[in-house]
Every structure is written in structure tokens, then in C-alpha cells.
Coordinates of C-alpha atoms in Angstrom, one line a residue:
X1 CA 26.9 -107.1 -8.7
X2 CA 28.7 -105.6 -11.7
X3 CA 30.1 -102.1 -11.2
X4 CA 29.9 -99.7 -14.1
X5 CA 33.2 -98.9 -15.7
X6 CA 34.6 -95.3 -15.3
X7 CA 34.7 -93.6 -18.6
X8 CA 37.6 -91.0 -18.7
X9 CA 36.8 -87.6 -20.4
X10 CA 37.7 -87.6 -24.0
X11 CA 40.6 -85.5 -25.3
X12 CA 38.0 -83.4 -27.2
X13 CA 36.1 -82.4 -24.1
X14 CA 39.4 -81.5 -22.4
X15 CA 40.3 -79.2 -25.3
X16 CA 37.0 -77.4 -25.0
X17 CA 37.7 -76.7 -21.3
X18 CA 41.2 -75.3 -22.1
X19 CA 39.7 -73.1 -24.7
X20 CA 37.2 -71.7 -22.3
X21 CA 39.9 -71.0 -19.7
X22 CA 42.1 -69.3 -22.3
X23 CA 39.2 -67.1 -23.3
X24 CA 38.7 -66.0 -19.7
X25 CA 42.4 -65.2 -19.3
X26 CA 42.4 -63.3 -22.6
X27 CA 39.4 -61.1 -21.6
X28 CA 41.1 -60.4 -18.2
X29 CA 44.3 -59.4 -19.9
X30 CA 42.4 -57.2 -22.3
X31 CA 40.6 -55.4 -19.5
X32 CA 43.9 -54.9 -17.6
X33 CA 45.5 -53.5 -20.8
X34 CA 42.7 -51.0 -21.4
X35 CA 43.0 -49.9 -17.7
X36 CA 46.7 -49.4 -18.1
X37 CA 46.3 -47.3 -21.2
X38 CA 43.7 -45.2 -19.5
X39 CA 45.9 -44.7 -16.5
X40 CA 48.9 -43.7 -18.7
X41 CA 46.7 -41.3 -20.7
X42 CA 45.3 -39.7 -17.5
X43 CA 48.8 -39.3 -16.0
X44 CA 50.0 -37.7 -19.1
X45 CA 47.0 -35.3 -19.2
X46 CA 47.5 -34.3 -15.5
X47 CA 51.3 -33.7 -16.1
X48 CA 50.5 -31.6 -19.2
X49 CA 47.9 -29.5 -17.3
X50 CA 50.4 -29.0 -14.4
X51 CA 53.0 -27.8 -16.9
X52 CA 50.5 -25.4 -18.4
X53 CA 49.6 -24.1 -15.0
X54 CA 53.2 -23.6 -14.0
X55 CA 53.9 -21.8 -17.3
X56 CA 50.8 -19.5 -16.7
X57 CA 52.0 -18.7 -13.1
X58 CA 55.5 -17.7 -14.4
X59 CA 53.9 -15.5 -17.1
X60 CA 51.5 -14.0 -14.4
X61 CA 54.5 -13.1 -12.2
X62 CA 56.0 -11.2 -15.1
X63 CA 52.6 -9.4 -15.5
X64 CA 52.6 -8.4 -11.9
X65 CA 56.1 -7.0 -12.2
X66 CA 55.1 -5.1 -15.3
X67 CA 52.1 -3.6 -13.4
X68 CA 54.3 -2.6 -10.5
X69 CA 56.8 -0.9 -12.8
X70 CA 53.9 1.0 -14.4
X71 CA 52.7 2.2 -11.0
X72 CA 56.2 3.3 -10.0
X73 CA 56.6 5.3 -13.2
X74 CA 53.2 6.9 -12.9
X75 CA 53.0 7.4 -9.2
X76 CA 52.3 11.2 -9.6
X77 CA 49.2 10.7 -11.7
X78 CA 47.2 8.0 -10.1
X79 CA 44.3 10.2 -8.8
X80 CA 42.0 9.4 -11.7
X81 CA 41.1 6.5 -14.0
X82 CA 43.4 5.6 -16.9
X83 CA 41.5 2.9 -18.8
X84 CA 44.0 2.9 -21.6
X85 CA 46.5 1.6 -19.2
X86 CA 44.2 -0.8 -17.3
X87 CA 44.2 1.5 -14.2
X88 CA 41.3 2.6 -12.1
X89 CA 41.5 4.9 -9.2
X90 CA 38.7 3.2 -7.3
X91 CA 38.3 -0.4 -6.0
X92 CA 35.2 -1.2 -8.1
X93 CA 34.1 -3.6 -5.3
X94 CA 31.1 -4.9 -7.3
X95 CA 33.2 -5.9 -10.3
X96 CA 33.1 -9.6 -11.3
X97 CA 36.8 -10.0 -11.9
X98 CA 36.7 -13.6 -13.3
X99 CA 33.1 -13.6 -14.7
X100 CA 32.1 -16.5 -12.5
X101 CA 30.2 -14.6 -9.8
X102 CA 27.4 -13.5 -12.1
X103 CA 27.8 -15.7 -15.2
X104 CA 24.6 -14.5 -16.8
X105 CA 25.6 -10.8 -16.6
X106 CA 28.7 -9.5 -18.4
X107 CA 28.1 -5.9 -17.7
X108 CA 30.0 -6.1 -14.4
X109 CA 32.9 -8.1 -15.9
X110 CA 36.4 -7.1 -16.8
X111 CA 36.6 -6.9 -20.5
X112 CA 39.3 -9.6 -20.7
X113 CA 38.3 -11.0 -24.1
X114 CA 36.2 -8.2 -25.7
X115 CA 32.9 -9.5 -24.3
X116 CA 32.8 -8.0 -20.9
X117 CA 31.8 -4.7 -19.3
X118 CA 33.5 -1.3 -19.5
X119 CA 36.4 -2.1 -17.3
X120 CA 39.3 -2.6 -19.7
X121 CA 42.6 -4.3 -18.9
X122 CA 45.9 -3.8 -20.6
X123 CA 47.4 -6.8 -22.4
X124 CA 50.9 -7.7 -23.4
X125 CA 52.0 -9.4 -26.5
X126 CA 51.9 -13.2 -26.5
X127 CA 55.1 -14.5 -24.8
X128 CA 57.6 -17.1 -26.0
X129 CA 55.5 -20.0 -24.6
X130 CA 52.2 -18.8 -26.1
X131 CA 50.7 -17.1 -23.0
X132 CA 48.8 -13.8 -23.3
X133 CA 49.0 -11.8 -20.1
X134 CA 46.4 -9.1 -19.3
X135 CA 46.1 -7.1 -16.1
X136 CA 43.9 -4.5 -14.4
X137 CA 44.9 -2.3 -11.5
X138 CA 42.6 -0.9 -8.9
X139 CA 43.5 1.6 -6.3
X140 CA 41.7 0.6 -3.1
X141 CA 39.7 3.8 -2.7
X142 CA 36.0 4.6 -2.7
X143 CA 36.4 7.7 -4.8
X144 CA 38.8 9.2 -7.2
X145 CA 41.1 12.1 -6.2
X146 CA 44.1 12.4 -3.9
X147 CA 44.8 9.6 -1.4
X148 CA 42.6 10.0 1.7
X149 CA 42.8 7.6 4.6
X150 CA 39.1 8.0 5.3
X151 CA 38.1 6.7 1.9
X152 CA 41.2 4.7 0.8
X153 CA 43.3 1.8 2.1
X154 CA 46.7 3.5 2.9
X155 CA 49.8 2.7 4.7
X156 CA 50.2 5.7 7.0
X157 CA 52.0 4.3 10.0
X158 CA 55.2 2.3 10.4
X159 CA 56.8 0.8 13.5
X160 CA 60.5 1.1 14.2
X161 CA 62.1 -2.0 15.7
X162 CA 65.9 -1.6 15.5
X163 CA 66.3 -5.0 17.3
X164 CA 64.7 -6.9 14.4
X165 CA 66.3 -5.3 11.4
X166 CA 65.0 -1.8 11.4
X167 CA 61.7 -0.6 9.9
X168 CA 58.7 -2.9 10.0
X169 CA 56.0 -1.7 7.6
X170 CA 52.4 -2.7 8.1
X171 CA 49.1 -2.1 6.2
X172 CA 47.3 -0.1 8.8
X173 CA 45.6 3.2 9.3
X174 CA 45.6 2.9 13.1
X175 CA 48.3 5.1 14.8
X176 CA 48.5 3.3 18.2
X177 CA 52.2 3.0 19.0
X178 CA 53.1 3.5 15.4
X179 CA 55.0 6.4 14.0
X180 CA 53.5 8.3 11.0
X181 CA 55.3 8.4 7.7
X182 CA 56.0 11.6 5.9
X183 CA 53.6 10.7 3.1
X184 CA 50.8 8.2 2.9
X185 CA 51.2 5.2 0.6
X186 CA 48.3 3.8 -1.4
X187 CA 47.3 0.2 -1.8
X188 CA 46.8 -1.2 -5.3
X189 CA 45.2 -4.5 -6.3
X190 CA 46.6 -6.0 -9.4
X191 CA 44.5 -8.8 -11.1
X192 CA 46.2 -10.9 -13.7
X193 CA 44.6 -13.1 -16.3
X194 CA 46.8 -15.5 -18.3
X195 CA 45.3 -17.1 -21.4
X196 CA 47.5 -20.1 -22.5
X197 CA 47.4 -23.1 -24.7
X198 CA 44.4 -25.5 -24.9
X199 CA 42.1 -22.7 -23.6
X200 CA 44.0 -22.7 -20.2
X201 CA 42.9 -19.6 -18.2
X202 CA 44.7 -18.7 -14.9
X203 CA 44.1 -15.8 -12.6
X204 CA 46.6 -14.3 -10.1
X205 CA 46.2 -11.4 -7.8
X206 CA 48.7 -9.2 -5.9
X207 CA 48.6 -6.1 -3.6
X208 CA 51.2 -3.5 -4.1
X209 CA 51.9 -0.6 -1.7
X210 CA 53.3 2.5 -3.3

């Protein structure tokens, strides 16, 4: 019985297989390259956004300090609203400070950008890094007029603790074992809005006792 002779693959067929494998490798490398570029772009974008946020936070801290200085300089005339200075003698509890609580209603917004309600902030000139800082101050009272612990958040009592560094202030209206101060101190809420580059908007809030 005669066995058929084995015919080896021709060089041309081998070249076709190598070309196919090379194409697969090329496609895989292209996909990996695209993924790497996307990863680098995403990392750069995240780093840039973090830098913008840090810049906004630093500018916001300066805004809080500006508001605190204004409160100290005007401590004798805080019984009524002063819209021209971004100050309100009541807490305005129903106010939508960021505009996100009732997005379809701007009548209860702070007028940060000229499109909100009647509550007007005070804004500083754009700083050296391009951030615009605006703030609004609310005294935590239900009504205007002199500070009254029945309608306002005040610090009326302090504890003495000589063993731990002297006076220990607390935000409380409850006497208990606390000693009354000579004069009540009001609590003021400062809301900061920082508008920066690439439409970056940041909000900060601080409470100041004066």
C-alpha cells in the first residue's frame, strides 16, 4: 500500500499566517495605547480640578476672614439688615443658599450671580488667581432687633476650668453649672461662594461668635 506523501505548507501560506498574527498584535497595541492616553488625560483632569478646588478653598478662607473683620468693625450696628454689606439680622431659614434645593424656583436664592432672589451678597474683586469671592452673613435670630436668647442663638454662658487652660467657651443658652458672661454674644453664619476658572463653583460655610 502506497502512503500519500506529506506536503509541507508553502512559504506563501506561512507569510499569510504571520501577517494575520501581526495584525492582531497591532490592534491590541493600538487599544492599549488609546487606553493609556485616556488614563493620562483623566489623571490630568482630576489633578487640575483638585488644584482649582484647593485654590477656591484658600480664596474662601480669605472671604471668611473678610466677613469676620466686617462683623468686628460693625458689632454695634447689627440689629437690622444691611443688604449693601451682605448682612441680614435674621437666619432666613427657608433660604436656598446654593440654589440646589429648589432648582425651579429662584425667588428663595441668594442673588449670587444676579439671577436669584432679594438676598444680596457682597463680592470682592477677582483675586490674583482669578477667583471671585462673595459672601452673605446671617445672624441666627428669628427677628431683627437686639440680641435675645429666646429668639436668637447666643453664647451666654461659659465654664471656667483653670486646670485645663482657663476659660472654656461653649455655644449654649443653658445655664446649668455655667457662669453667665457680662454680655451675650451672637452667632453669625457666613456662607461663601467662590467662582473660579472653568466654571468652578465652591461653597464654604463658617459660624462666628461675636
